[in-house]
mmCIF file of C-alpha atoms and ligand atoms in Angstrom:
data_model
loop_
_atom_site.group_PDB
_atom_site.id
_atom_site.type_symbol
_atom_site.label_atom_id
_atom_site.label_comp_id
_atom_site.label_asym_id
_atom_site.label_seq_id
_atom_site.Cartn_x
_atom_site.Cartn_y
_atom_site.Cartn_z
ATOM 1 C CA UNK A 1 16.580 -59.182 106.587
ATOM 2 C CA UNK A 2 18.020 -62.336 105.016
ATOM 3 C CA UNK A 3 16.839 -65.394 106.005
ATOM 4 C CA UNK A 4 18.898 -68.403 107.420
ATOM 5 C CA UNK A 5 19.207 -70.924 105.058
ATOM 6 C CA UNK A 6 18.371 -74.452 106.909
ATOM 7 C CA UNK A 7 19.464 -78.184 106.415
ATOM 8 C CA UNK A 8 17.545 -81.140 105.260
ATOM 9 C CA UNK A 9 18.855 -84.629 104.474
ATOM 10 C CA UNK A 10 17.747 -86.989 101.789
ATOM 11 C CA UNK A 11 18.806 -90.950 101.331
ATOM 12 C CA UNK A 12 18.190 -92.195 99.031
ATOM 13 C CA UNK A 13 17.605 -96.211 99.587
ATOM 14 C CA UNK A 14 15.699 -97.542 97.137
ATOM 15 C CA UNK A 15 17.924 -99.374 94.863
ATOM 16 C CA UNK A 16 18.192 -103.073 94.718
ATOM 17 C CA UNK A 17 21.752 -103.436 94.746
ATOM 18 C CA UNK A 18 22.263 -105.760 91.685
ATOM 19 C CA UNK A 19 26.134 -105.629 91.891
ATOM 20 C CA UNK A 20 26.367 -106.395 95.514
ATOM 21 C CA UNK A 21 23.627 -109.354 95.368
ATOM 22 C CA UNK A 22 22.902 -111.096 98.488
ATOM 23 C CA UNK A 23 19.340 -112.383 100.204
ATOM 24 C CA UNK A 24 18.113 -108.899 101.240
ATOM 25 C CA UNK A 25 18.607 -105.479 99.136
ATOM 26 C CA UNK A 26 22.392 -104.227 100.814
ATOM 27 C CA UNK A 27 20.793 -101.400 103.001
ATOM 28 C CA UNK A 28 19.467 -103.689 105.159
ATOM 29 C CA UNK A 29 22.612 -105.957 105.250
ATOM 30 C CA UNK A 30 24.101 -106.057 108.974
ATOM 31 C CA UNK A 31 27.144 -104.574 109.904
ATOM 32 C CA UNK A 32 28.085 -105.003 113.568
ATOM 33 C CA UNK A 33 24.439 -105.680 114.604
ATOM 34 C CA UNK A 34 23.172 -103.046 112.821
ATOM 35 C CA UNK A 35 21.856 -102.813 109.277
ATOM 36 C CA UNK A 36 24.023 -100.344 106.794
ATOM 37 C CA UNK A 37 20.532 -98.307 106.666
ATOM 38 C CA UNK A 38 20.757 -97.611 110.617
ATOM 39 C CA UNK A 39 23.926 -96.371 110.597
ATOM 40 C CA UNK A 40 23.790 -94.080 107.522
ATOM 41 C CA UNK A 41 20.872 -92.443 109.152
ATOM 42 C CA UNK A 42 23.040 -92.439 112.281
ATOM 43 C CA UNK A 43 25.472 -90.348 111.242
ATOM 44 C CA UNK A 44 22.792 -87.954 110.035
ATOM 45 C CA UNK A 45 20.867 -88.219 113.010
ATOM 46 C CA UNK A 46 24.198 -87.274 114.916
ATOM 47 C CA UNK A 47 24.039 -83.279 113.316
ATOM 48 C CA UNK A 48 21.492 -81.472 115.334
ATOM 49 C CA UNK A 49 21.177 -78.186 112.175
ATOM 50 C CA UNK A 50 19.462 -81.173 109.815
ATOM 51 C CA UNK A 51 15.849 -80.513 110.827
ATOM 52 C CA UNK A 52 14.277 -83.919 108.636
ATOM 53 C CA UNK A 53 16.154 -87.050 107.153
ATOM 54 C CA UNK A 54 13.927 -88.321 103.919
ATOM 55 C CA UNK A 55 14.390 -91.806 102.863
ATOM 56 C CA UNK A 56 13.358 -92.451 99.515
ATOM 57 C CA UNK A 57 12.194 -96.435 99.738
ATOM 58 C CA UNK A 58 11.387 -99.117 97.233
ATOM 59 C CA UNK A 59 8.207 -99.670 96.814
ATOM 60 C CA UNK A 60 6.406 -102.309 99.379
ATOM 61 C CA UNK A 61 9.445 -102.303 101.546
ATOM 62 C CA UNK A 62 8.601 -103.637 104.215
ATOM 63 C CA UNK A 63 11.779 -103.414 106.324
ATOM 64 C CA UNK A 64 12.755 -99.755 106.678
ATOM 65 C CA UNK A 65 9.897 -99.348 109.476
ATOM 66 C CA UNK A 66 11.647 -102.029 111.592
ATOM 67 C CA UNK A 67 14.774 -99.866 112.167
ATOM 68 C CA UNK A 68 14.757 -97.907 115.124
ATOM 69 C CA UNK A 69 15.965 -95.066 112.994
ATOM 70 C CA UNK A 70 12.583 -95.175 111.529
ATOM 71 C CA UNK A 71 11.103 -93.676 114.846
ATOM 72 C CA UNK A 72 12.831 -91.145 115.053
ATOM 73 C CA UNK A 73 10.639 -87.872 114.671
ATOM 74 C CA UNK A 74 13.234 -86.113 112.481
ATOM 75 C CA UNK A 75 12.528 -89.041 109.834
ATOM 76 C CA UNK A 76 10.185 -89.920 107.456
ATOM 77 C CA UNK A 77 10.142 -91.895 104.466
ATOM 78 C CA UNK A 78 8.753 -91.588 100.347
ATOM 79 C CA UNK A 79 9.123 -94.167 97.565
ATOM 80 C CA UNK A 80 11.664 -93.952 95.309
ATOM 81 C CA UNK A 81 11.891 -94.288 91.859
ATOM 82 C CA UNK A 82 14.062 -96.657 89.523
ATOM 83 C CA UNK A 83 16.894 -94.306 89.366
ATOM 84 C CA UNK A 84 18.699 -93.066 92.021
ATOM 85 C CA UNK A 85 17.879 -89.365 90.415
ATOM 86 C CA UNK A 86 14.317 -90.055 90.349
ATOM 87 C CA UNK A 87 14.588 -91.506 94.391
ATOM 88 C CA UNK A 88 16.362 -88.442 95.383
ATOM 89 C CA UNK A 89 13.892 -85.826 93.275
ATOM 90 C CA UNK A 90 10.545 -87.806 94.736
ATOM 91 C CA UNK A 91 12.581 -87.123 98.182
ATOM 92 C CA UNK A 92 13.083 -83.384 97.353
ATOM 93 C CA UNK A 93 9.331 -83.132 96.330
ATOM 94 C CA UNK A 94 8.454 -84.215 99.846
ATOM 95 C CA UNK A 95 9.825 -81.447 101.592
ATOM 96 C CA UNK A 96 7.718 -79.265 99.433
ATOM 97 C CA UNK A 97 6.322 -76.475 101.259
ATOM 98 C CA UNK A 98 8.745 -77.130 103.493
ATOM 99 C CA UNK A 99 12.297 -76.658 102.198
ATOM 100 C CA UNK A 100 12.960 -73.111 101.203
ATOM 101 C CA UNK A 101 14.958 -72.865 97.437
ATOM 102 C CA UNK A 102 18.357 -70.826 99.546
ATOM 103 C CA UNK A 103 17.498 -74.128 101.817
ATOM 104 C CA UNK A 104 20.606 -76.347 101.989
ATOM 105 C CA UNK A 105 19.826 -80.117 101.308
ATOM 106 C CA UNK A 106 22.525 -82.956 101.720
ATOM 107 C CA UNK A 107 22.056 -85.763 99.954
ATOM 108 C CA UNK A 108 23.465 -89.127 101.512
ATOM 109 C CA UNK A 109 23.888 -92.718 100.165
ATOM 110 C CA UNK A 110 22.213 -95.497 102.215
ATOM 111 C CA UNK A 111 25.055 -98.256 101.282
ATOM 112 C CA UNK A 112 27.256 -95.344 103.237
ATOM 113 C CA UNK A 113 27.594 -96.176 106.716
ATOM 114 C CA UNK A 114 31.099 -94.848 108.064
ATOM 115 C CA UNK A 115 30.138 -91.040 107.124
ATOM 116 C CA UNK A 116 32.871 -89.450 110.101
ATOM 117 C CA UNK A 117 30.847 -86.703 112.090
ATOM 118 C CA UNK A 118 34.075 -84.925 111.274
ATOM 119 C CA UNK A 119 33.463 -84.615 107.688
ATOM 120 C CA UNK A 120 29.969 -84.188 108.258
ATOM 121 C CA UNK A 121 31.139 -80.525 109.763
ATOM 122 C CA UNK A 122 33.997 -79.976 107.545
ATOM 123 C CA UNK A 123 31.358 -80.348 104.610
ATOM 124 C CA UNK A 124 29.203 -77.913 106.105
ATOM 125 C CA UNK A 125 31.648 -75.691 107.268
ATOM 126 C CA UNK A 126 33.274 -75.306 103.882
ATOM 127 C CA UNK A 127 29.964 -75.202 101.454
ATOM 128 C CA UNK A 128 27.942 -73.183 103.631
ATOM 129 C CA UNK A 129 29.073 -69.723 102.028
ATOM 130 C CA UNK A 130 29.191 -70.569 98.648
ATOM 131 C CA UNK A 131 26.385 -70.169 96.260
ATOM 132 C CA UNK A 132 26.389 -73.464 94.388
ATOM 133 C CA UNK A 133 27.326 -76.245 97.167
ATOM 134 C CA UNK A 134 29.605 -79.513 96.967
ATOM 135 C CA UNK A 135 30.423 -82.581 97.800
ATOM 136 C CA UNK A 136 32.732 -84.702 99.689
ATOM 137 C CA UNK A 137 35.548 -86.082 97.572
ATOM 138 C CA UNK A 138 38.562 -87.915 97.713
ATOM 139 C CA UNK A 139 41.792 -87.619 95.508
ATOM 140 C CA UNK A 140 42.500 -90.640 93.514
ATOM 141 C CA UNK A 141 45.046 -92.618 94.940
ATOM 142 C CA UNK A 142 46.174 -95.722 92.625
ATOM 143 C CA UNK A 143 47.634 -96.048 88.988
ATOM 144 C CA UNK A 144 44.199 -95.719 86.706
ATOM 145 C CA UNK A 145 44.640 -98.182 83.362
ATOM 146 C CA UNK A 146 42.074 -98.536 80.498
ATOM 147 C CA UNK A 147 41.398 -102.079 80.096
ATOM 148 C CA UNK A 148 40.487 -103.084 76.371
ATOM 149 C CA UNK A 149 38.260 -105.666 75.714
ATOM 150 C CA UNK A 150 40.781 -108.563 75.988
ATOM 151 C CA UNK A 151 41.023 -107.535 79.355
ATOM 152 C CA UNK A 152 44.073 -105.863 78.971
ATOM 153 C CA UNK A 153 45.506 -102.532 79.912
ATOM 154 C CA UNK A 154 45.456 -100.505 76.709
ATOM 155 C CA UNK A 155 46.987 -97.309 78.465
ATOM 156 C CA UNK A 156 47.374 -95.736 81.897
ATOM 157 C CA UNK A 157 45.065 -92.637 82.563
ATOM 158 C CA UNK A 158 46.504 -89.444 84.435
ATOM 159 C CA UNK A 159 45.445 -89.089 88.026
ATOM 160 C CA UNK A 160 45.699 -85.819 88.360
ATOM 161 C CA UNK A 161 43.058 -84.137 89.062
ATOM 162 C CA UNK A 162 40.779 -86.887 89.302
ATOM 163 C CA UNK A 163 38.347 -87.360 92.929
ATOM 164 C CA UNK A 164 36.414 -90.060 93.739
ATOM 165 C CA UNK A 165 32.983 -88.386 94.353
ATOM 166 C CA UNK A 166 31.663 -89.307 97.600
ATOM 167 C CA UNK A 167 28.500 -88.019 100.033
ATOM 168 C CA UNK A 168 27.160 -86.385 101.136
ATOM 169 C CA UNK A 169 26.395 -84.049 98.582
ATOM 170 C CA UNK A 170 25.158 -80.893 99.987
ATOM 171 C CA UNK A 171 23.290 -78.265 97.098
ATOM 172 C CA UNK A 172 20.684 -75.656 97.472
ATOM 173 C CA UNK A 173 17.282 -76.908 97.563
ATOM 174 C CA UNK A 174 15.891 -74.765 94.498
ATOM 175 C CA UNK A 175 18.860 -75.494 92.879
ATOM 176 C CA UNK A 176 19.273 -79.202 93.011
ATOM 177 C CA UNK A 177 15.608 -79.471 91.858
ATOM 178 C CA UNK A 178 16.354 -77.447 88.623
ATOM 179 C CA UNK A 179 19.513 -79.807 88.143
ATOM 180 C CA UNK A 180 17.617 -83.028 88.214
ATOM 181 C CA UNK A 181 14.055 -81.867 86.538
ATOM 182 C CA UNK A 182 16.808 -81.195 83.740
ATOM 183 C CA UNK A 183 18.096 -84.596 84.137
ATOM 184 C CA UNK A 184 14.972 -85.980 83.807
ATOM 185 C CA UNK A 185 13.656 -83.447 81.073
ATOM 186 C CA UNK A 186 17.594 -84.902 78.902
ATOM 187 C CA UNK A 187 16.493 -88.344 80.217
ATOM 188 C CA UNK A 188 20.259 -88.488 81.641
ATOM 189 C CA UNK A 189 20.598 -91.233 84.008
ATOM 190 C CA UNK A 190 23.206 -89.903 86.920
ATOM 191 C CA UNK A 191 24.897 -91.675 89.550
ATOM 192 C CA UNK A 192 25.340 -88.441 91.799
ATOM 193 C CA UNK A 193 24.062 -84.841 92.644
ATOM 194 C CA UNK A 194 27.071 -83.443 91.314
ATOM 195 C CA UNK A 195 26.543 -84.722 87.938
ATOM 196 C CA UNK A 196 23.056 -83.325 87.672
ATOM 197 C CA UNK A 197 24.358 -79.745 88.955
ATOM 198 C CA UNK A 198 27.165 -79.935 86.564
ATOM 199 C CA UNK A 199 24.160 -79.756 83.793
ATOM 200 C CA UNK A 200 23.270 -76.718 84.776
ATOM 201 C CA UNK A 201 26.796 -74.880 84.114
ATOM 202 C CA UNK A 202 28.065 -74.798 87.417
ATOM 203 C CA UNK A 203 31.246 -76.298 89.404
ATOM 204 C CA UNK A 204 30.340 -78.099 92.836
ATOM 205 C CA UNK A 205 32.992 -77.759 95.056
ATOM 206 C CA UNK A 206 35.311 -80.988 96.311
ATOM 207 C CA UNK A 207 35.121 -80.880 99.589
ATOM 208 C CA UNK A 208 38.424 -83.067 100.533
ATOM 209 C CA UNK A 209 36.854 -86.091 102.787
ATOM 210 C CA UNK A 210 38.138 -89.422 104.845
ATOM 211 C CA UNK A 211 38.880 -92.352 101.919
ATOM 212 C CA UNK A 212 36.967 -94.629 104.284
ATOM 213 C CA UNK A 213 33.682 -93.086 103.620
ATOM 214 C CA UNK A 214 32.869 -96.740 101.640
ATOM 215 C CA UNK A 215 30.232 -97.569 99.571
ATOM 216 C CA UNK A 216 29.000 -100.957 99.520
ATOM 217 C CA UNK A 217 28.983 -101.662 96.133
ATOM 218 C CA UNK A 218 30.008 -105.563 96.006
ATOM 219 C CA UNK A 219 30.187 -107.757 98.279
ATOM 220 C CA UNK A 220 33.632 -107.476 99.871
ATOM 221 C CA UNK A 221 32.809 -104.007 100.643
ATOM 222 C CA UNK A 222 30.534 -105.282 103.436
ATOM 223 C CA UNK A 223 33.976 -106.773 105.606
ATOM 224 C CA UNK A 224 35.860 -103.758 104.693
ATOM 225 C CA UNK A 225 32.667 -101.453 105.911
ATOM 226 C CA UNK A 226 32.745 -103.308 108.971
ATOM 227 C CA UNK A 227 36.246 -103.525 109.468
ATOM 228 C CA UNK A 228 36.106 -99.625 109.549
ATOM 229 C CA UNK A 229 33.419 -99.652 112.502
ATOM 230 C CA UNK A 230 34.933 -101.717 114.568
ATOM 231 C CA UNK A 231 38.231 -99.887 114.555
ATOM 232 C CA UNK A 232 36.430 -96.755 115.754
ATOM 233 C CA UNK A 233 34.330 -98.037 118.128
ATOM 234 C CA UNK A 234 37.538 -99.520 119.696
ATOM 235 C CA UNK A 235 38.780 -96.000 119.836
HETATM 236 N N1 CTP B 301 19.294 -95.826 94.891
HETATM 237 C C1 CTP B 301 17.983 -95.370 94.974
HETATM 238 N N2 CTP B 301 17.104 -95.581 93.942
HETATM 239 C C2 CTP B 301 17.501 -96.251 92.853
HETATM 240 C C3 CTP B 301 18.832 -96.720 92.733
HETATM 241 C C4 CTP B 301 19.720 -96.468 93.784
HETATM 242 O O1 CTP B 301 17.596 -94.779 95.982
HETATM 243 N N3 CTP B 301 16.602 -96.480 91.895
HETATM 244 C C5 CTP B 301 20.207 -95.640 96.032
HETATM 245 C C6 CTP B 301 20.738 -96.955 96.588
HETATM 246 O O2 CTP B 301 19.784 -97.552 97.473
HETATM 247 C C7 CTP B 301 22.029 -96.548 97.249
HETATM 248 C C8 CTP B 301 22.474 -95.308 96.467
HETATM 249 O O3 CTP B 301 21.357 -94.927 95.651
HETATM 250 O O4 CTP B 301 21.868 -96.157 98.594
HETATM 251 C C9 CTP B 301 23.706 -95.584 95.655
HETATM 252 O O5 CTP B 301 23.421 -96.457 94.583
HETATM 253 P P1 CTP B 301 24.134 -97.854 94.282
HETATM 254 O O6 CTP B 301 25.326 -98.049 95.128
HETATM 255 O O7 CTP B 301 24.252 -97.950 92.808
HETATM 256 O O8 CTP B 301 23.037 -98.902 94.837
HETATM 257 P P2 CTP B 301 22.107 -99.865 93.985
HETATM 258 O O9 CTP B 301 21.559 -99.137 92.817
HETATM 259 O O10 CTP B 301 21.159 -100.453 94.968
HETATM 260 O O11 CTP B 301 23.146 -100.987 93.524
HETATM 261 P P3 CTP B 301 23.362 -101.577 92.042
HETATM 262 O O12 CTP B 301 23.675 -100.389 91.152
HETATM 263 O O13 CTP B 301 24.502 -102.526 92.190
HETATM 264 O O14 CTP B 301 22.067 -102.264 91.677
HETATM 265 MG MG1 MG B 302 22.860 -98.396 91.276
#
């Protein structure tokens, strides 16, 4: 008989969030109240299939165990490593003997707290038959220019076609490992999951999401981030 293939979550959070600067690393910024971290895990939390959320930290942090998130007995924490690849892999190694390889593991960014439980379920409902996973994604909406080095736009660049990758990122467990040990083994440095499965020869699918799934990348992401909480909760 074939087995069910489960869900496990991995956030990776142990970046130092040069581009964003500000007095503590941006996971931990508040938004409403509540640091980015929190409500990342949150939305996580908020899917009862996920059976363990692993946070890959920096090492010494020393805030993560403050969050009340942190007690929760569905997760648990690893270090990270200097790339976001290497965070997520140390995070896969932890559910070692745990995590089957048909296992189903969705990766999700720490600086992304307005993850809708809606697309949360649309991802899963629209990877969970397929044999190489995907991603949440959302269709490039503005005029794209090359700027030259005089700051200049030297063209403008087609939009068709073009997503803005977003998470979570939901692969195979066995599968995701491969992607990145080959990252690692090309010393490729890769800013998503997708990326690292697109090594391998495959196509992740694009998983059409909600445009205010935000990272917090610089600092004026943090208002807009919070902007977009505050106009739910008032729903
Ligand atoms: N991340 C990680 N380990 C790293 C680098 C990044 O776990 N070595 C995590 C970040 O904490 C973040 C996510 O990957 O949740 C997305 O990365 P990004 O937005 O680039 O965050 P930072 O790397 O922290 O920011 P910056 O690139 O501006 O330094
Ligand atoms: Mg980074």
């Amino acid at each position: 008989m074939k087995r069910r293939a489960r869900r496990w979550a991995v956030v990776p959070a142990a970046g130092r969030g040069e581009r964003y600067g500000g007095r503590v690393p941006k996971q931990y910024e508040r938004l409403l109240g509540r640091p980015v971290l929190s409500w990342a895990l949150a939305s996580l939390l908020a899917e009862p299939t996920i059976r363990a959320v692993v946070v890959a930290l920096a090492p010494h942090d020393r805030r993560f165990a403050r969050l009340d998130e942190a007690a929760d007995p569905r997760v648990e924490a690893c270090t990270g490593g200097d790339r976001r690849d290497v965070s997520v892999a140390r995070a896969l190694d932890a559910l070692a003997g745990r995590a089957r390889d048909e296992d189903w593991v969705l990766v999700h960014d720490a600086a992304r707290p307005c993850l809708a439980a809606s697309d949360l379920r649309a991802l899963c409902a629209a990877v969970s038959g397929d044999p190489v996973g995907g991603l949440l994604a959302s269709p490039v909406g503005d005029t794209l220019k090359q700027g030259d080095a005089d700051g200049r736009s030297a063209r403008t660049v087609t939009r068709d076609g073009l997503w803005r990758a977003l998470t979570p990122q939901m692969f195979r467990y066995g599968l995701l490992k491969r992607a990145l040990a080959l990252c690692a083994e090309r010393g490729r440095a890769v800013t998503d999951e997708a990326s690292a499965v697109e090594m391998l020869g495959v196509r992740p699918m694009l998983v059409p999401g909600r445009g205010d799934n935000v990272k917090i990348t610089v600092a004026a992401d943090r208002e807009l981030a919070a902007a977009i909480l505050a106009a739910r909760r008032g729903k």
